Coordinates of C-alpha atoms in Angstrom, one line a residue:
M1 CA 86.7 87.6 78.0
A2 CA 88.8 89.2 75.2
A3 CA 85.7 90.7 73.7
K4 CA 84.7 92.1 77.0
I5 CA 88.1 93.7 77.5
R6 CA 88.0 95.2 74.0
S7 CA 84.6 96.6 74.6
Y8 CA 85.8 97.9 78.0
L9 CA 88.7 99.7 76.4
T10 CA 86.4 101.6 74.0
Q11 CA 84.3 103.2 76.8
W12 CA 84.5 106.9 77.4
T13 CA 85.5 106.3 81.0
V14 CA 88.8 104.9 79.6
F15 CA 89.7 107.3 76.8
V16 CA 88.7 110.5 78.6
P17 CA 91.4 110.0 81.3
V18 CA 93.9 109.2 78.6
I19 CA 93.1 112.4 76.7
A20 CA 93.3 114.3 80.0
I21 CA 96.8 112.9 80.6
V22 CA 97.9 113.8 77.1
T23 CA 96.5 117.3 77.6
L24 CA 98.3 117.5 80.9
A25 CA 101.6 116.6 79.2
F26 CA 101.3 119.4 76.7
T27 CA 100.1 122.1 79.2
W28 CA 102.3 121.3 82.2
G29 CA 104.3 124.3 83.4
R30 CA 102.8 126.7 80.8
D31 CA 100.6 129.8 81.1
L32 CA 97.2 128.7 79.8
S33 CA 94.9 130.8 77.6
P34 CA 91.2 131.1 78.6
L35 CA 90.3 128.6 75.9
V36 CA 92.8 126.1 77.1
V37 CA 91.6 126.6 80.7
V38 CA 88.0 125.8 79.6
V39 CA 89.1 122.6 77.8
A40 CA 91.3 121.6 80.7
A41 CA 88.3 122.2 83.1
A42 CA 86.0 120.0 80.9
L43 CA 88.6 117.2 80.8
L44 CA 89.0 117.6 84.6
G45 CA 85.3 117.0 85.1
G46 CA 85.4 114.0 82.7
A47 CA 88.4 112.6 84.6
V48 CA 86.5 113.0 87.9
L49 CA 83.4 111.1 86.5
A50 CA 85.7 108.4 85.1
A51 CA 87.4 108.0 88.5
V52 CA 83.9 107.5 90.1
H53 CA 83.1 104.8 87.6
H54 CA 86.3 102.8 88.0
A55 CA 86.3 103.2 91.7
E56 CA 82.8 101.7 91.8
V57 CA 84.0 98.8 89.6
V58 CA 86.8 98.1 92.0
A59 CA 84.5 98.6 95.0
H60 CA 82.0 96.1 93.6
R61 CA 84.8 93.5 93.1
V62 CA 86.1 93.8 96.7
G63 CA 82.7 94.4 98.3
E64 CA 81.7 96.5 101.3
P65 CA 83.1 98.0 103.5
F66 CA 86.4 97.7 101.6
G67 CA 84.8 99.4 98.5
S68 CA 84.1 102.6 100.4
L69 CA 87.7 102.8 101.5
V70 CA 88.9 102.6 97.9
L71 CA 87.2 105.9 96.9
A72 CA 88.0 107.6 100.2
V73 CA 91.7 107.0 99.9
A74 CA 91.8 107.9 96.2
V75 CA 90.1 111.2 96.9
T76 CA 92.4 111.9 99.8
I77 CA 95.4 111.4 97.5
I78 CA 94.0 114.1 95.2
E79 CA 93.4 116.4 98.1
V80 CA 96.9 116.1 99.6
A81 CA 98.5 116.6 96.2
L82 CA 96.5 119.7 95.5
I83 CA 97.2 121.2 98.9
V84 CA 100.9 120.6 98.8
T85 CA 101.2 121.8 95.2
L86 CA 99.3 125.1 95.9
M87 CA 101.2 125.6 99.2
I88 CA 104.5 125.4 97.3
S89 CA 103.5 128.1 94.9
G90 CA 101.0 130.1 96.9
G91 CA 103.3 132.0 99.4
E92 CA 101.6 133.6 102.4
K93 CA 98.1 133.2 101.0
A94 CA 98.5 129.5 101.2
Q95 CA 99.4 129.3 104.9
S96 CA 95.8 128.5 105.9
L97 CA 95.0 126.5 102.7
A98 CA 95.3 123.1 104.4
R99 CA 93.0 124.2 107.2
D100 CA 90.4 125.7 104.9
T101 CA 90.4 122.7 102.6
V102 CA 90.2 120.1 105.4
F103 CA 87.5 122.0 107.3
A104 CA 85.5 122.4 104.0
A105 CA 85.9 118.7 103.4
V106 CA 84.5 117.9 106.9
M107 CA 81.6 120.2 106.5
I108 CA 80.8 119.1 103.0
T109 CA 80.9 115.4 103.9
C110 CA 79.3 115.5 107.4
N111 CA 76.5 117.9 106.2
G112 CA 76.3 117.9 102.4
L113 CA 76.9 114.2 101.6
L114 CA 75.3 112.9 104.8
G115 CA 72.3 115.2 104.3
I116 CA 71.6 114.4 100.7
S117 CA 72.2 110.6 101.4
L118 CA 69.6 110.7 104.1
L119 CA 67.2 112.8 102.0
V120 CA 67.4 110.5 99.0
G121 CA 67.1 107.4 101.2
A122 CA 64.1 108.8 103.1
L123 CA 62.3 109.9 99.9
R124 CA 62.7 106.3 98.6
R125 CA 61.0 104.5 101.6
H126 CA 60.1 107.4 104.0
V127 CA 62.7 106.4 106.6
A128 CA 66.4 105.9 105.9
V129 CA 67.8 103.0 107.9
F130 CA 71.4 102.4 108.8
N131 CA 73.6 100.8 111.5
A132 CA 74.0 103.3 114.4
E133 CA 76.9 101.3 116.0
G134 CA 79.2 101.5 113.1
T135 CA 78.2 105.0 111.9
G136 CA 78.3 106.4 115.4
G137 CA 81.8 105.1 116.0
A138 CA 83.0 106.6 112.7
F139 CA 81.4 109.9 113.5
A140 CA 82.9 110.0 117.0
T141 CA 86.3 109.4 115.4
V142 CA 85.8 112.3 112.9
A143 CA 84.8 114.6 115.8
T144 CA 87.9 113.7 117.8
I145 CA 90.4 114.1 115.0
A146 CA 88.8 117.3 113.8
T147 CA 88.9 118.8 117.3
L148 CA 92.6 117.8 117.9
S149 CA 93.7 119.0 114.5
L150 CA 91.5 122.1 113.8
V151 CA 90.3 123.4 117.2
V152 CA 93.1 122.8 119.6
P153 CA 95.7 124.9 117.6
S154 CA 93.6 128.0 118.3
F155 CA 94.2 127.6 122.0
T156 CA 97.8 126.4 122.3
T157 CA 100.4 129.0 123.5
S158 CA 103.7 127.6 122.2
R159 CA 103.5 129.5 119.0
P160 CA 101.7 132.8 118.1
G161 CA 98.6 132.5 116.2
P162 CA 96.4 129.5 115.4
Q163 CA 99.3 127.1 114.8
F164 CA 101.1 124.1 116.4
S165 CA 104.7 123.9 117.5
P166 CA 106.6 121.2 115.6
A167 CA 106.2 118.8 118.6
Q168 CA 102.4 119.5 118.8
L169 CA 102.0 119.1 115.0
A170 CA 103.8 115.7 115.2
F171 CA 101.6 114.6 118.0
A172 CA 98.4 115.6 116.1
A173 CA 99.6 113.8 113.0
V174 CA 100.4 110.6 114.9
A175 CA 97.1 110.7 116.8
S176 CA 95.1 111.3 113.6
L177 CA 96.9 108.5 111.7
S178 CA 96.6 106.1 114.6
L179 CA 92.8 106.7 115.0
Y180 CA 92.3 106.3 111.3
A181 CA 94.2 103.0 111.3
L182 CA 92.2 101.8 114.3
F183 CA 89.0 102.7 112.5
V184 CA 90.0 100.9 109.3
T185 CA 90.8 97.8 111.4
V186 CA 87.4 97.9 113.1
Q187 CA 85.6 98.6 109.8
T188 CA 87.3 95.8 107.8
R189 CA 88.1 93.1 110.3
R190 CA 86.7 93.1 113.9
H191 CA 83.2 94.6 113.3
R192 CA 82.8 94.5 109.5
D193 CA 79.0 93.8 109.9
Y194 CA 78.6 97.2 111.6
F195 CA 79.3 98.9 108.2
L196 CA 77.2 96.7 105.9
P197 CA 73.8 97.9 104.5
I198 CA 70.8 96.7 106.6
T199 CA 67.1 96.2 105.9
S200 CA 64.3 98.1 107.7
S201 CA 64.1 95.2 110.2
G202 CA 67.9 95.5 110.9
K203 CA 69.0 92.4 109.0
V204 CA 72.5 92.8 107.4
I205 CA 72.7 92.7 103.6
D206 CA 76.0 91.1 102.9
V207 CA 75.5 91.0 99.1
E208 CA 75.8 94.5 97.7
E209 CA 74.3 93.7 94.3
H210 CA 72.5 90.8 92.6
L211 CA 74.7 91.3 89.6
D212 CA 77.9 89.2 89.4
P213 CA 81.0 91.2 90.4
P214 CA 83.5 92.0 87.6
S215 CA 86.3 89.6 86.9
S216 CA 89.7 90.2 88.5
R217 CA 91.1 91.3 85.1
L218 CA 88.5 93.9 84.6
A219 CA 88.9 95.1 88.2
L220 CA 92.6 95.4 87.7
A221 CA 92.1 97.3 84.5
S222 CA 89.7 99.7 86.3
L223 CA 92.3 100.1 89.1
G224 CA 94.9 101.1 86.5
V225 CA 92.6 103.6 84.7
L226 CA 91.6 104.9 88.1
M227 CA 95.2 105.8 88.9
V228 CA 95.5 107.5 85.5
A229 CA 92.3 109.5 86.1
L230 CA 93.6 110.6 89.6
V231 CA 96.9 111.8 88.1
A232 CA 95.0 113.7 85.4
V233 CA 92.7 115.3 88.0
V234 CA 95.6 116.4 90.2
G235 CA 97.7 117.7 87.3
L236 CA 94.8 119.5 85.5
A237 CA 93.6 121.0 88.8
K238 CA 97.0 122.4 89.4
G239 CA 96.9 124.0 85.9
V240 CA 93.5 125.6 86.3
S241 CA 94.0 126.6 90.0
P242 CA 95.7 130.0 89.2
S243 CA 92.5 130.9 87.2
I244 CA 90.4 129.8 90.1
E245 CA 92.4 131.9 92.6
A246 CA 92.4 134.9 90.2
G247 CA 88.7 134.6 89.8
V248 CA 88.1 134.4 93.5
E249 CA 90.2 137.5 94.1
S250 CA 88.7 139.4 91.2
I251 CA 85.2 139.1 92.6
G252 CA 86.3 140.0 96.2
L253 CA 85.7 136.7 97.9
P254 CA 87.9 135.5 100.8
Q255 CA 90.9 133.3 100.2
A256 CA 89.1 130.5 102.2
V257 CA 86.8 130.1 99.2
V258 CA 89.7 128.5 97.3
G259 CA 89.8 125.7 99.9
V260 CA 86.1 125.2 99.5
V261 CA 86.4 125.0 95.7
I262 CA 89.2 122.4 96.1
A263 CA 87.1 120.3 98.6
L264 CA 84.1 120.5 96.3
L265 CA 86.2 119.3 93.4
V266 CA 87.9 116.4 95.1
L267 CA 84.7 115.2 96.8
L268 CA 82.6 115.2 93.6
P269 CA 83.3 111.5 92.9
E270 CA 82.2 110.5 96.4
T271 CA 79.1 112.7 96.2
I272 CA 78.0 111.0 93.0
A273 CA 78.8 107.5 94.4
A274 CA 76.9 108.3 97.7
V275 CA 73.8 109.5 95.9
R276 CA 73.8 106.5 93.7
A277 CA 74.1 104.2 96.7
A278 CA 71.3 106.0 98.5
A279 CA 69.1 105.7 95.4
R280 CA 69.7 101.9 95.5
D281 CA 68.5 101.8 99.1
R282 CA 72.0 101.4 100.4
V283 CA 72.1 104.3 102.9
Q284 CA 74.8 102.6 105.0
T285 CA 77.1 102.6 102.0
S286 CA 76.4 106.3 101.5
L287 CA 77.2 107.1 105.1
N288 CA 80.4 105.0 104.9
L289 CA 81.4 107.2 102.0
A290 CA 80.4 110.5 103.7
I291 CA 81.9 109.9 107.1
G292 CA 84.8 107.8 105.8
S293 CA 85.8 110.7 103.5
A294 CA 85.7 113.2 106.3
M295 CA 87.9 110.9 108.4
A296 CA 90.4 110.2 105.6
S297 CA 90.5 113.9 104.8
I298 CA 91.7 114.7 108.3
G299 CA 93.4 111.5 109.3
L300 CA 95.5 111.2 106.2
T301 CA 95.8 114.8 105.1
I302 CA 97.1 116.3 108.4
P303 CA 100.0 113.7 108.7
A304 CA 100.9 114.2 105.0
I305 CA 101.0 118.0 105.4
A306 CA 103.0 117.6 108.7
I307 CA 105.6 115.6 106.8
A308 CA 105.6 118.2 103.9
M309 CA 106.2 121.0 106.3
I310 CA 109.8 119.6 106.7
W311 CA 110.4 121.1 103.2
L312 CA 107.8 123.8 103.0
E313 CA 108.6 127.3 104.3
G314 CA 106.4 129.5 106.4
P315 CA 103.9 128.7 109.3
L316 CA 101.0 126.2 108.9
L317 CA 97.8 127.8 110.2
L318 CA 95.5 125.0 111.3
G319 CA 93.3 126.6 114.1
L320 CA 89.7 127.6 113.2
G321 CA 88.1 130.9 113.8
G322 CA 85.2 131.5 116.1
T323 CA 82.5 131.2 113.4
Q324 CA 84.0 128.0 112.0
M325 CA 84.2 126.4 115.5
V326 CA 80.6 127.2 116.1
L327 CA 79.6 125.5 112.8
L328 CA 81.8 122.5 113.6
G329 CA 80.4 122.2 117.1
L330 CA 76.8 122.4 115.7
T331 CA 77.6 119.8 113.1
V332 CA 78.9 117.4 115.8
V333 CA 75.8 117.9 118.0
V334 CA 73.3 117.6 115.1
G335 CA 75.2 114.6 113.6
T336 CA 75.1 112.8 116.9
L337 CA 71.4 113.3 117.3
T338 CA 70.9 112.1 113.7
I339 CA 73.0 109.0 114.0
V340 CA 72.1 107.6 117.5
P341 CA 68.6 106.3 116.5
G342 CA 69.8 104.5 113.4
R343 CA 66.8 105.9 111.5
A344 CA 66.3 109.2 109.8
N345 CA 63.7 111.0 107.8
V346 CA 63.7 113.9 105.4
L347 CA 63.8 116.4 108.3
Q348 CA 67.3 115.2 109.5
G349 CA 68.5 115.4 105.9
G350 CA 67.1 118.9 105.5
V351 CA 68.8 120.1 108.7
H352 CA 72.2 118.9 107.6
L353 CA 71.8 120.5 104.2
A354 CA 70.8 123.7 105.9
L355 CA 74.1 123.6 107.9
M356 CA 75.9 123.0 104.6
A357 CA 74.3 126.0 103.1
A358 CA 75.2 128.1 106.1
F359 CA 78.8 127.0 105.8
L360 CA 79.0 127.9 102.1
F361 CA 77.3 131.3 102.7
L362 CA 79.6 132.2 105.6
A363 CA 82.7 131.1 103.7
A364 CA 81.8 133.6 101.0
S365 CA 80.6 136.3 103.4
P366 CA 82.4 135.8 106.7

C-alpha cells in the first residue's frame, strides 16, 4: 500500500495542481504579462485534466450514480466562484454574466455533451441505449428550472428589464434548490436503478467496471488533490479572465461570449468524462453527467448568485432574449423526442450537435 501511495504521489495529475497552486500564490492580485498569461493558461488546462482524473477515481470508489454527482458539484463550485468573482470586478458589463454563463452551460450540456455522448455510443454499437425513465425525469427537471430562472424574468413586471424583484429571485432560488435536492434524492435513494447503465436488452449493469475500485486511502487522496485542483482552476481562471475579456472586446464579439468561454472551461472535465464513459459503452453514465451538470449549473448557481446579490451592487439580469428562448425551447422539444424512446442513433446525436453549433454561432453573431 505504501508503495502504491508513493507511486500515486509522483503522477503528473498530482504535481500539476500543486505547481498551479504555487503559480497562483505568486500571481494573485498582479497584472500578468503575456508570457505569464500563457503559462497560467497551460497550468489551468493541466489542473482541469487533473481534476477529471481525480473525480473519476472518487466516482469509481463510490459507484454510480453518486460518482456523476461528484464531478457535477465540483464543476458547479468552479462556475459559481468564477461568476461571483467576475461580477465583483466587472461592473455594468457583468450584470448579465450569470445569465450568459448558466444559459451557455445548459446549451453545452443538453446539446454538446448529450449529442457527442449519443454519437460516440451509437458509433460503438449502432444504437445508444439508456434508461428513459431516469433520463427523462432529469431532463424535465432541467427544463422546469431553466424556464423558471431564465425565461420567466423576461415577462415579469415588478422590475424594469429582464430581472426579478428580490422576492421573485428568492422564490426562484428556493424552487431551483428544492427541485435539485428532490432529484438527488430520487437519483441516489428511491430510484437509483433508473440512473445505472443498462444493456441493449434493458438489464441494469450495477457494476461499473471489472477492475477493483481504489482503496479508501487512495480515494481520499484523490479527493484532496481534486480540491486543490479546483482551487487552482478558479484562481488561475480569475487571473487570465481579464485577458479573455480584453480579447473578446478587441475582436468585436458580444460580451455574452465571455459567459460561453467560462462555461466551456468549467465543463471541460465533464466533457472528457462523458466521452470516456460513452466510449466504454456506458451511455447512461454520460447522460447522467450531461443532464446532471445542466441541473447543477442552474439549481445550485442561481441560489448561490441570489445569496451573493445581498452584497453585490447593481441589477441581476437573468431573462433571456428572443433568440435565446427559441434555442432553449427547441432544445427542450428535441431533447424530449430524443430521450422518450430510450434508444438513439447517430441522427439524434447529430441533431443535438447542430443545435450546439447554432448556439455558438449566434452567441458570436447575434
